[in-house]
Coordinates of C-alpha atoms and ligand atoms in Angstrom, one line a residue:
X79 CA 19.6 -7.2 -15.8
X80 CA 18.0 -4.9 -18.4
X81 CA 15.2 -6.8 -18.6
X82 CA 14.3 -7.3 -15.3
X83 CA 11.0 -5.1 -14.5
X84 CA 10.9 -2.4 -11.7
X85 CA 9.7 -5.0 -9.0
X86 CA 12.6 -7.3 -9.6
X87 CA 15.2 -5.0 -9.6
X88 CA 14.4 -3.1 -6.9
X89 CA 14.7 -6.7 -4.9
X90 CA 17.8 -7.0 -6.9
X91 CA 18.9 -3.6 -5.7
X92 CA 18.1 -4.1 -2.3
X93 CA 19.9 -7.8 -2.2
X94 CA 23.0 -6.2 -3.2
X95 CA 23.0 -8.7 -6.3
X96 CA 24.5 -5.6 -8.6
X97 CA 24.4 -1.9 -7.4
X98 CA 22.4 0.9 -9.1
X99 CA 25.6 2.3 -10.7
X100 CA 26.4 -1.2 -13.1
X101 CA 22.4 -1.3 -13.7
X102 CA 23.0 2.7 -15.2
X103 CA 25.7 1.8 -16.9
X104 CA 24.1 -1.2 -18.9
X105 CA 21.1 0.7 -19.9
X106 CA 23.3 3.9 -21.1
X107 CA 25.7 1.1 -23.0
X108 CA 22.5 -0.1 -24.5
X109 CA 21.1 2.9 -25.0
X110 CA 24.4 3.5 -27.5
X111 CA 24.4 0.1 -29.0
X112 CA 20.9 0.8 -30.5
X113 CA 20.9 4.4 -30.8
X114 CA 19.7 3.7 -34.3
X115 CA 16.3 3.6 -32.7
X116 CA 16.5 7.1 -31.8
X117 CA 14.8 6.6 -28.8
X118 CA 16.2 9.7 -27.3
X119 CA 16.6 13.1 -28.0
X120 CA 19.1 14.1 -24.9
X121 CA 20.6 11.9 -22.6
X122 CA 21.6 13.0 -19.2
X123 CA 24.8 10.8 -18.4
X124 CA 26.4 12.8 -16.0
X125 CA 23.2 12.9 -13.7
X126 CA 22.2 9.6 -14.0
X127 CA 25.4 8.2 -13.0
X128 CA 25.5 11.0 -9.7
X129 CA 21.9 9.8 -8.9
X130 CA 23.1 5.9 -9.4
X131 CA 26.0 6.6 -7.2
X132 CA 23.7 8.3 -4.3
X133 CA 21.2 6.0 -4.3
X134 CA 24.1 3.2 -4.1
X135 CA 25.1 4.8 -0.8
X136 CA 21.5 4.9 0.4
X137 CA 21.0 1.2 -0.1
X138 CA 25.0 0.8 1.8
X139 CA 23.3 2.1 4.5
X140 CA 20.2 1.0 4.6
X141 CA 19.1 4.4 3.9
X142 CA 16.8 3.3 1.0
X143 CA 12.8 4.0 1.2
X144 CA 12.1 5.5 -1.8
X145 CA 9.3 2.7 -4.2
X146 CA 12.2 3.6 -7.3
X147 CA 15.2 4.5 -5.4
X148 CA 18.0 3.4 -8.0
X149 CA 16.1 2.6 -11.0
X150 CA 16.7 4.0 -14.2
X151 CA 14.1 5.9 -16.1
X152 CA 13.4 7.8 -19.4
X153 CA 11.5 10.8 -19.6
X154 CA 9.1 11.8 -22.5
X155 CA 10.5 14.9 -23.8
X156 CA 7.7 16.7 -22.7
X157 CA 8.3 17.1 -19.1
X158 CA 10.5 20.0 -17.8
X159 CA 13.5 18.7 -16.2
X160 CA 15.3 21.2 -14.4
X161 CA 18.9 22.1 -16.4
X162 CA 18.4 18.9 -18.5
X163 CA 17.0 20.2 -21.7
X164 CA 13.2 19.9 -23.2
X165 CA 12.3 20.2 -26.4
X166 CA 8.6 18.9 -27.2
X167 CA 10.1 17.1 -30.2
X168 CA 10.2 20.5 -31.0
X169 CA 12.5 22.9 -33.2
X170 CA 10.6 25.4 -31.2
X171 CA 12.3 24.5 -27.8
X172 CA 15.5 23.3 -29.0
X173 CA 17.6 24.6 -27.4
X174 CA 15.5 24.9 -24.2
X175 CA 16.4 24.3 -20.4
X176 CA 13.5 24.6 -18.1
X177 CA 14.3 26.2 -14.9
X178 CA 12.0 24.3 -12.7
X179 CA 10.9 20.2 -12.7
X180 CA 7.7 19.2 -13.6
X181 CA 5.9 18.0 -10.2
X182 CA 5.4 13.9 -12.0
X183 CA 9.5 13.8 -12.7
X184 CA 10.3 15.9 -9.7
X185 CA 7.8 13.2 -7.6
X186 CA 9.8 10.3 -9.6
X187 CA 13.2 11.9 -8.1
X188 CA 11.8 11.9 -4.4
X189 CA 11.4 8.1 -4.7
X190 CA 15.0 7.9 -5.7
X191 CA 14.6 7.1 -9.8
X192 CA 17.1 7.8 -12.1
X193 CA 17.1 9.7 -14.9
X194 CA 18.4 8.2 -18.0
X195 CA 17.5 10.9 -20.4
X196 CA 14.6 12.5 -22.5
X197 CA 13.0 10.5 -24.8
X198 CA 11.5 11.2 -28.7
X199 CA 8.4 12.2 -29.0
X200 CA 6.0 13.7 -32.0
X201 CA 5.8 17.2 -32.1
X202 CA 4.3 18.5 -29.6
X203 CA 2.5 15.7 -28.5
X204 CA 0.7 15.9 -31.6
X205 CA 1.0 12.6 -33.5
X206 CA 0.3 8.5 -33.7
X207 CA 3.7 7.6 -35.1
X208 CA 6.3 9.2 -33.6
X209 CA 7.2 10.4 -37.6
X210 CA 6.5 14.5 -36.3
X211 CA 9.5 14.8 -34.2
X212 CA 11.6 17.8 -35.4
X213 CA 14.5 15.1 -33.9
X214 CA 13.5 12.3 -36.7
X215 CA 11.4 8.9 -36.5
X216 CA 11.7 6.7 -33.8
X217 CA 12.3 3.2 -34.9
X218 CA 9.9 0.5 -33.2
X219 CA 12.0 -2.1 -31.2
X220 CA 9.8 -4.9 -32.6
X221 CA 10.7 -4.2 -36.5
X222 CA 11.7 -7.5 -38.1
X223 CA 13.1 -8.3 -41.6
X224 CA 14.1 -5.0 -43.6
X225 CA 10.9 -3.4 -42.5
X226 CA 11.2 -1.0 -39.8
X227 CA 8.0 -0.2 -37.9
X228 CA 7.2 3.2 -36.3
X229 CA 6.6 2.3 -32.9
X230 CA 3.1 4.6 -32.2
X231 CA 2.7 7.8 -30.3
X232 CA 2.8 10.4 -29.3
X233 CA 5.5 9.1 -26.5
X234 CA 6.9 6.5 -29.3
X235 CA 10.7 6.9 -27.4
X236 CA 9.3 6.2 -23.9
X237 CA 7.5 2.8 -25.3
X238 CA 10.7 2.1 -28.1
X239 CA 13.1 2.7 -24.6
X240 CA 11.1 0.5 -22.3
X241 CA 9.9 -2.2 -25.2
X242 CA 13.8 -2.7 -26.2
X243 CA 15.0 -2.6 -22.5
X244 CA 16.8 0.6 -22.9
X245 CA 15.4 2.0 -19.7
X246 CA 13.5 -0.3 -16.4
X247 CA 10.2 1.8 -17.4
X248 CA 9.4 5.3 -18.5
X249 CA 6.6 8.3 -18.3
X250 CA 4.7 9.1 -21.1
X251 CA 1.4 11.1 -21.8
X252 CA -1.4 10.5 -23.2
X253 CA -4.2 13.3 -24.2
X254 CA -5.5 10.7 -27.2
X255 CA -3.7 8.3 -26.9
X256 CA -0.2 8.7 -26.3
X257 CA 0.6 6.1 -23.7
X258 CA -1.8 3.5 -24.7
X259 CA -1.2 3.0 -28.4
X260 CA 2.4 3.1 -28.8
X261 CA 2.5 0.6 -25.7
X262 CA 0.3 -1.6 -27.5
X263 CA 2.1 -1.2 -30.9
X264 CA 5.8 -1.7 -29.3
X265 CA 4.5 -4.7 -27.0
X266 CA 4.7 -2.9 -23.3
X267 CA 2.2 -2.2 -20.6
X268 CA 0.5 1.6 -20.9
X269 CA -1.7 3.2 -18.3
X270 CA -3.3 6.5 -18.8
X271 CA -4.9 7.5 -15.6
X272 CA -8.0 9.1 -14.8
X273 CA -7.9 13.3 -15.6
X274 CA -6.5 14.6 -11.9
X275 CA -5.1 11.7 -10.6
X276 CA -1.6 13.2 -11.6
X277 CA -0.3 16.9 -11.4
X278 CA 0.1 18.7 -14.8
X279 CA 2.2 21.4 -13.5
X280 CA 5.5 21.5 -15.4
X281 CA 4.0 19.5 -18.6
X282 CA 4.2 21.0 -22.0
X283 CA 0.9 22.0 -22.5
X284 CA -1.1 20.1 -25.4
X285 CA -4.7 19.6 -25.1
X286 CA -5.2 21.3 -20.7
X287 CA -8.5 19.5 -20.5
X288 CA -7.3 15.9 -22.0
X289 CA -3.3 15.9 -20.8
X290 CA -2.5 13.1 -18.4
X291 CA 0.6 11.3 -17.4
X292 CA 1.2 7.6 -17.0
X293 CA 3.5 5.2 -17.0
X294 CA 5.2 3.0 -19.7
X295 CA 6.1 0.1 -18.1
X296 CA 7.4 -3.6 -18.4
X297 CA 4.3 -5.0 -16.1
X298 CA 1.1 -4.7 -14.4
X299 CA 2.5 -4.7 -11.8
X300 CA 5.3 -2.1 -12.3
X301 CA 2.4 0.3 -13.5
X302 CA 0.8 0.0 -10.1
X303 CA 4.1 1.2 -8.3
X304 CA 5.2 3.9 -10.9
X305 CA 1.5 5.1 -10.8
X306 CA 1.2 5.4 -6.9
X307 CA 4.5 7.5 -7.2
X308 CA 2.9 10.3 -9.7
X309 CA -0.4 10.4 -8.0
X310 CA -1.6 12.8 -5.8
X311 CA -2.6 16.8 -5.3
X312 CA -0.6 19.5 -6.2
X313 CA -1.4 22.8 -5.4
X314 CA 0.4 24.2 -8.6
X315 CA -2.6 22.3 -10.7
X316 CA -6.0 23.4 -9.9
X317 CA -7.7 20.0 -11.7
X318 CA -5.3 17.5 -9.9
X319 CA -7.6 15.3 -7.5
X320 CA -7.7 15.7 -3.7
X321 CA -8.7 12.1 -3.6
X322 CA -6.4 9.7 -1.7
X323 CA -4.2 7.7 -3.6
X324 CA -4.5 3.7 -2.8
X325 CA -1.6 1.1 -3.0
X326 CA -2.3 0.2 -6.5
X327 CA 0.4 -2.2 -6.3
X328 CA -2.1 -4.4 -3.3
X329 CA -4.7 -5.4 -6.2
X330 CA -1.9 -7.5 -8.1
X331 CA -3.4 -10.6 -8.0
X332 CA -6.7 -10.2 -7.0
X333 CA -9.3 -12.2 -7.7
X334 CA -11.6 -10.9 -10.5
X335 CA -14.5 -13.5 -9.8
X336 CA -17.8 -11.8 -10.4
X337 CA -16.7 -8.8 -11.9
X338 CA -18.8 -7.7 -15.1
X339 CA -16.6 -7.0 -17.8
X340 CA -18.8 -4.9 -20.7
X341 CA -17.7 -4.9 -24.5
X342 CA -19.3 -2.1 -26.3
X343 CA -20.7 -3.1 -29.6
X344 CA -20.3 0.4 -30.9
X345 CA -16.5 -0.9 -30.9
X346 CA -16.7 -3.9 -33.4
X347 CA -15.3 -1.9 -35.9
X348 CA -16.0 -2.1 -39.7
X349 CA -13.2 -3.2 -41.7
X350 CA -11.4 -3.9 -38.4
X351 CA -8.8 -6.7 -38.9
X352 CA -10.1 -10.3 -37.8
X353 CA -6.5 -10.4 -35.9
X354 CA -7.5 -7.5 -33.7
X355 CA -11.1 -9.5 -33.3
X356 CA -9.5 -12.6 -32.4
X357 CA -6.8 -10.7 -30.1
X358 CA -10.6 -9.3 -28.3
X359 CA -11.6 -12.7 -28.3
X360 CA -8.9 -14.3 -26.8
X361 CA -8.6 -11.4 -24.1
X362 CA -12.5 -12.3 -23.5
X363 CA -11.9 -16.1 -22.9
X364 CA -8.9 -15.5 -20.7
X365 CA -11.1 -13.1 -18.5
X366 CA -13.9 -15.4 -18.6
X367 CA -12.0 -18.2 -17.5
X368 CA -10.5 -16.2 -14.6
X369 CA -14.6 -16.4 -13.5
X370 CA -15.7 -12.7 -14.8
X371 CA -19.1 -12.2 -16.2
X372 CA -19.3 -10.9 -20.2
X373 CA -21.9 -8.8 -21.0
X374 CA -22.3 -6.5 -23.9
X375 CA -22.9 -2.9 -23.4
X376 CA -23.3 -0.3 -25.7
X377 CA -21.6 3.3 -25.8
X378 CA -24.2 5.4 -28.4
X379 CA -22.4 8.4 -28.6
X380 CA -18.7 6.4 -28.9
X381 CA -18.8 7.3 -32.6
X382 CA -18.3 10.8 -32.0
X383 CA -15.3 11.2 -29.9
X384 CA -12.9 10.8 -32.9
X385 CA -14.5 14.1 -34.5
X386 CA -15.5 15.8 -31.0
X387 CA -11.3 15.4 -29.9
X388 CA -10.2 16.8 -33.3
X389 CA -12.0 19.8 -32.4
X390 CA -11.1 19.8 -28.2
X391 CA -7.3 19.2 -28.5
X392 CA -6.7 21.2 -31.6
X393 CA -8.9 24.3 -30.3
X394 CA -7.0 24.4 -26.9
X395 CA -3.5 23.1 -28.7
X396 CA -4.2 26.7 -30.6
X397 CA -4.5 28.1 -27.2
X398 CA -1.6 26.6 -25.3
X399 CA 1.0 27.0 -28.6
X400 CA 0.3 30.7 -28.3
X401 CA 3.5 31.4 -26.0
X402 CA 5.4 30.2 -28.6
X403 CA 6.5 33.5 -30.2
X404 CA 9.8 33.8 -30.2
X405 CA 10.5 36.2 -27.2
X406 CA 10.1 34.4 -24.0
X407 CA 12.2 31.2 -24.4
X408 CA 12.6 28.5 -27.4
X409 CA 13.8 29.3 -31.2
X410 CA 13.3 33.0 -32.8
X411 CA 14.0 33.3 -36.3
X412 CA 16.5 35.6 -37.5
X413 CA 16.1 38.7 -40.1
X414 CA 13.1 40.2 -39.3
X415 CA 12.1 43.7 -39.7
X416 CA 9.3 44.3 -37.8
X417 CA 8.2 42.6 -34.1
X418 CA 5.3 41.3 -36.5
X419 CA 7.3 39.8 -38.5
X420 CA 9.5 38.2 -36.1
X421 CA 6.2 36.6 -34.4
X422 CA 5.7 35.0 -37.8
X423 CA 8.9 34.1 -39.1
X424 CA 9.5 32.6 -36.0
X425 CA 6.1 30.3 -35.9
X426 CA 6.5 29.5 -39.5
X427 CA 10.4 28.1 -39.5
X428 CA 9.8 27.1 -35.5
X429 CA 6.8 24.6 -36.2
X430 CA 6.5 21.4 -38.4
X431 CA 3.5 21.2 -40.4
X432 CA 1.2 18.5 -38.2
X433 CA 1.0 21.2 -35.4
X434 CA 0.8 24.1 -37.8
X435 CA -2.6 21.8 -38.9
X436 CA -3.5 21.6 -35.2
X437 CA -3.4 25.5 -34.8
X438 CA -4.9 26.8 -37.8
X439 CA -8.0 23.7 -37.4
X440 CA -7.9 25.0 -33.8
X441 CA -8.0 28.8 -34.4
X442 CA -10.9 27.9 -37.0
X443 CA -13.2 26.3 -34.6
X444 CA -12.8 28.8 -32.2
X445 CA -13.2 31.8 -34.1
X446 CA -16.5 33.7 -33.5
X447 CA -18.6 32.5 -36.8
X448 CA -17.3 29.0 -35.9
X449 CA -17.3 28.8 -32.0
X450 CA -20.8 27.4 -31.5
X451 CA -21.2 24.9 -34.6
X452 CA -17.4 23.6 -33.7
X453 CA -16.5 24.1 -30.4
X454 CA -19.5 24.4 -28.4
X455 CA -21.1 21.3 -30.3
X456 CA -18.0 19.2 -29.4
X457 CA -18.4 20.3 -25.8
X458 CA -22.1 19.1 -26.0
X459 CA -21.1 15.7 -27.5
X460 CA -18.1 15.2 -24.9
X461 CA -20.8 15.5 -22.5
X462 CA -23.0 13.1 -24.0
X463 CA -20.0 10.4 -24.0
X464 CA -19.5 10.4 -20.0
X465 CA -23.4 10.2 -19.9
X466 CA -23.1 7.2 -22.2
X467 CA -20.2 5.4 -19.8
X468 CA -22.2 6.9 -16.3
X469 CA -25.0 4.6 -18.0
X470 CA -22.4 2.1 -18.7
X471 CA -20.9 1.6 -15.7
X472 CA -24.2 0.9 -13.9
X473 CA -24.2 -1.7 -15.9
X474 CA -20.7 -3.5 -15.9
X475 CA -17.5 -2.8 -13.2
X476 CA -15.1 -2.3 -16.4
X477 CA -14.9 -2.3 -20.2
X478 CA -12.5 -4.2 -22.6
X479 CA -11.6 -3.3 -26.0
X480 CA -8.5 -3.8 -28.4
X481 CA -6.4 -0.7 -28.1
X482 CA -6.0 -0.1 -31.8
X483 CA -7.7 -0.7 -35.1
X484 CA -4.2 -2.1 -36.3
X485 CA -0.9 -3.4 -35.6
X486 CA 2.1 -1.2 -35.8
X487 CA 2.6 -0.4 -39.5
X488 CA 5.7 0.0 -41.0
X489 CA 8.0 3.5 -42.0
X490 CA 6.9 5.3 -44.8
X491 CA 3.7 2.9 -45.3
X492 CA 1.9 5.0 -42.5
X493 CA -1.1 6.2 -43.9
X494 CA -0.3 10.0 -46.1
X495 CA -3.5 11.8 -45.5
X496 CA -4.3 13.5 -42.1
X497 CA -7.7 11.7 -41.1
X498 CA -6.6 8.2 -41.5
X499 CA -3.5 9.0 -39.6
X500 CA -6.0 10.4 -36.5
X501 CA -7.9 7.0 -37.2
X502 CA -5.8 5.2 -35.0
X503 CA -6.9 6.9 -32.1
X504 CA -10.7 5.6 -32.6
X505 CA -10.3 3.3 -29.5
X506 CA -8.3 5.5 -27.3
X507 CA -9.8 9.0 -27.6
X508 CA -12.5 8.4 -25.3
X509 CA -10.6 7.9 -22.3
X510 CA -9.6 11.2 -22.8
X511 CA -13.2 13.2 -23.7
X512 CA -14.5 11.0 -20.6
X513 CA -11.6 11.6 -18.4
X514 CA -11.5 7.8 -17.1
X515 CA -8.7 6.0 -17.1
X516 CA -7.7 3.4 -18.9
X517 CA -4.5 0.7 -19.0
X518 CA -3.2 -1.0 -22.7
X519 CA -1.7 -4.9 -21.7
X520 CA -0.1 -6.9 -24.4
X521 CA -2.4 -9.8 -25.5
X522 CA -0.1 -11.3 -28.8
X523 CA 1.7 -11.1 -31.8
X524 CA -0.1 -11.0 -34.9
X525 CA 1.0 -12.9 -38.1
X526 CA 3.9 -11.0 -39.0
X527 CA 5.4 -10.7 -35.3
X528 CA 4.0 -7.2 -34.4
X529 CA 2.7 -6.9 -30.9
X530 CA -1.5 -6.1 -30.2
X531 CA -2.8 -4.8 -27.2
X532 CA -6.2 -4.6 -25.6
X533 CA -7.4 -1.9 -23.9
X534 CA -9.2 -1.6 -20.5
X535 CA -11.3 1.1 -19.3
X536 CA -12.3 1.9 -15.5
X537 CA -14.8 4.4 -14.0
X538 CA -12.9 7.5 -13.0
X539 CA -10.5 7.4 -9.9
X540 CA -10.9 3.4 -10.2
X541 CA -7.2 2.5 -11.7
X542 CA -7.1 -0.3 -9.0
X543 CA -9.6 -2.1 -11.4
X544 CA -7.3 -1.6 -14.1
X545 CA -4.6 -3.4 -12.2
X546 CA -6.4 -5.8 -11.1
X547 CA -7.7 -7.1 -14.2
X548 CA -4.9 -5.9 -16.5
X549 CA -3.1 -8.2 -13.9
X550 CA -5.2 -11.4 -14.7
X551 CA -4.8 -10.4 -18.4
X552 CA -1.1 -10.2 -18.3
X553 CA -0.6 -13.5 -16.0
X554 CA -2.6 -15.7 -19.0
X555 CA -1.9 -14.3 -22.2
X556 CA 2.0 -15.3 -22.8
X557 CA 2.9 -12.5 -23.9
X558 CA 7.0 -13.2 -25.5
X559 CA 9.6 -11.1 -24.4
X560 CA 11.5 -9.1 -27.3
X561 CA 14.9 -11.1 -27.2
X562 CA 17.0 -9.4 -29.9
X563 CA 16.9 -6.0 -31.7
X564 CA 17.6 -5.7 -35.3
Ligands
LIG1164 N1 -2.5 10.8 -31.6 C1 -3.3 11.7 -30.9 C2 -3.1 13.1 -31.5 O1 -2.3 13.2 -32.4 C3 -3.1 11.7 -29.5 C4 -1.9 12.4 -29.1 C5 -1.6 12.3 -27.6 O2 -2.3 11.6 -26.8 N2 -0.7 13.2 -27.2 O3 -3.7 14.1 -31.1

């Protein structure tokens, strides 16, 4: 039963087959058993099993409505979860317990999910790897031999939790990448919606004009109904979308016949493995066979949203990691003499180096000699990068691209110096600076057994093209299932 995706256990659920309660208990069993992965930094036993229990007595009585009423869940780290607590990956929040519920999890406990626990994450957000977390590496479920492969991030525990069937699904976030590549590194189904489409409001702030939610996920299909359960307008974030949220799940299985599909040339990468080529190509020969039209496109300004992000997320990451100072809530280092000095001792032991990088490259660019060649240039180029895909998009109805430069590497051969590290997040970042939203579907294994994804891209508000052709995608590309974890 702990592989079944959301859709089939929910009819599982609803058949009586097993109860809520036995399918809680299997993942938390598992959830020991392999608890070398360090998927998790908290688990929250007691309520998962009371939620399991009530939604048991819902389905009794034919009480149950709710799209996830009885399935179990993990939660990236990084949303507040009312008396369960949230760290960030953080040393900063450690010993943390929000007082409110983020309005994604608190939307995901309306429609009757169950929360297994919080799941690893990098620091802050801030990472490709999942090797940042104050709470150690999280171990890809995928890792074969004596090599054990980071699993990608920054939500590396939601896609190591979901990919070794620890949990029915998970939330992530993504702000460069965060849902997209570990999915495609650990073998799942990632989709990073458009900027709006889902609240912010109880999110530990990373980058406020990139942050999305999305869900990490066994399916297309499952994607569809975990996304139609986080979408929608909150009035406690002033950027979530008023726009109406469709039934995601009714363009499963859609035809795709006559829909242009572009492939920007910009992303033919130099030096790019000829795996993740052929991985493109066989992505483009399924989709071509499922009657859509290739065309090339081109993206002239994609070049630049590597360098324009690194100067977005780490100028705002400056802003938003501000709070942190040792008096309101979190970590606050002992023996200082002065309130200076606590501020500083308390930033210096509270915060590992990555986002100590992010903060001083983000204080940098926004401080008054800097502001207009940094920041205000990176604003100009983020502009120029929608006007690139507007043009685009009167071209084609959606884009395709791998989701990564490379498979998932392996611990402690991840690349040392900072810049290659951010490398990984050439095909992903522009999602973010373009605010469309974007879905990673597993495509194959390359030769050493490490799953590749490939990456499509929508117009903004237009995830039901995402499912529908992530859909198609899945359906033909045979994608194995992970039978045994090592
Ligand atoms: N890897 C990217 C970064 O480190 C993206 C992170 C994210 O999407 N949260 O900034």
């Amino acid at each position: 039963m702990h592989t079944l995706s959301i859709y089939e256990a929910r009819e599982r659920l609803l058949e009586k087959k097993f109860s809520s309660t036995e399918l809680t208990q299997c993942f938390l069993d598992r959830i020991r058993q392999y608890s070398h992965l360090n998927a998790f930094i908290t688990l929250s036993e007691e309520q998962a099993l009371e939620s399991a229990r009530k939604s048991d007595e819902r389905i009794a009585r034919g009480f149950s409505t709710g799209a996830l009423d009885g399935i179990p869940l993990a939660i990236k780290d990084l949303f507040l979860t009312k008396g369960v607590r949230t760290t960030a990956g953080s040393k900063m929040l450690y010993n943390f317990i929000p007082p409110f519920e983020s309005t994604v999890s608190q939307k995901l406990l309306d429609a009757g999910a169950v929360f297994l626990g919080k799941t690893n994450m990098d620091e802050f957000a801030m990472g490709s790897a999942n090797i940042t977390s104050y709470y150690g590496n999280v171990i890809n479920p995928w890792s074969c031999g004596d090599k054990k492969l980071v699993p990608g991030g920054s939500s590396g525990g939601s896609a190591a939790a979901v990919a070794g069937h620890l949990c029915t699904a998970a939330i992530g976030s993504d702000t460069g990448g965060s849902v997209r590549q570990p999915a495609a590194f650990s073998g799942i189904v990632g989709l990073k919606p458009t900027y709006g489409r889902c609240s912010r409001y109880g999110m530990v702030a990373f980058g406020s004009s990139l942050d999305q939610a999305g869900p990490m996920t066994k399916t297309v299909r499952d994607a569809a109904i975990f996304l139609r359960v986080i979408s929608g307008h909150d009035p406690k974030d002033s950027t979530s979308s008023r726009k109406p949220v469709p039934d995601f799940e009714s363009f499963v299985g859609k035809t795709v016949e006559k829909i242009k599909i572009g492939l920007p040339k910009e992303y033919f990468l130099e030096g790019m493995s000829s795996e993740i080529e052929d991985a493109w190509q066989k992505g483009v020969d399924i989709m071509r066979d499922a009657g859509t039209e290739i065309v090339e496109i081109s993206l002239p300004h994609a070049k630049y949203a590597l360098p324009a992000y690194y100067i977005i997320s780490p100028a705002e990451a400056s802003a938003n990691l501000a709070r942190y100072d040792g008096l309101r809530y979190g970590f606050r280092a002992a023996g200082a003499k002065s309130l200076l000095e606590m501020y500083e001792k308390t930033r210096e032991e509270g915060f590992g180096e990555e986002v100590k990088r992010r903060i001083l490259v983000g204080t940098y660019v926004l401080s008054a000699g800097y502001y207009d060649a940094y920041y205000t240039k990176a604003l100009q180029v983020r502009q120029l990068i929608k006007q690139d895909f507007r043009e685009a998009f009167k071209q084609v109805d959606i884009i395709m691209t791998p989701t990564t430069p490379s498979s998932a590497f392996a611990i402690g051969e991840e690349p040392q110096d900072p810049v290659s590290m951010y490398l990984n997040d050439v095909l992903t970042v522009t999602a973010n600076i373009a605010e469309l939203p974007g879905i990673s579907v597993p495509i194959g294994l390359d030769k050493l057994n490490r799953p590749l994804g490939l990456q499509f891209l929508a117009p903004q508000f237009r995830e039901d093209l995402l499912i529908q052709n992530g859909y198609i995608l899945e359906q033909n590309a045979n994608f194995p299932t992970l039978k045994e974890i090592i």
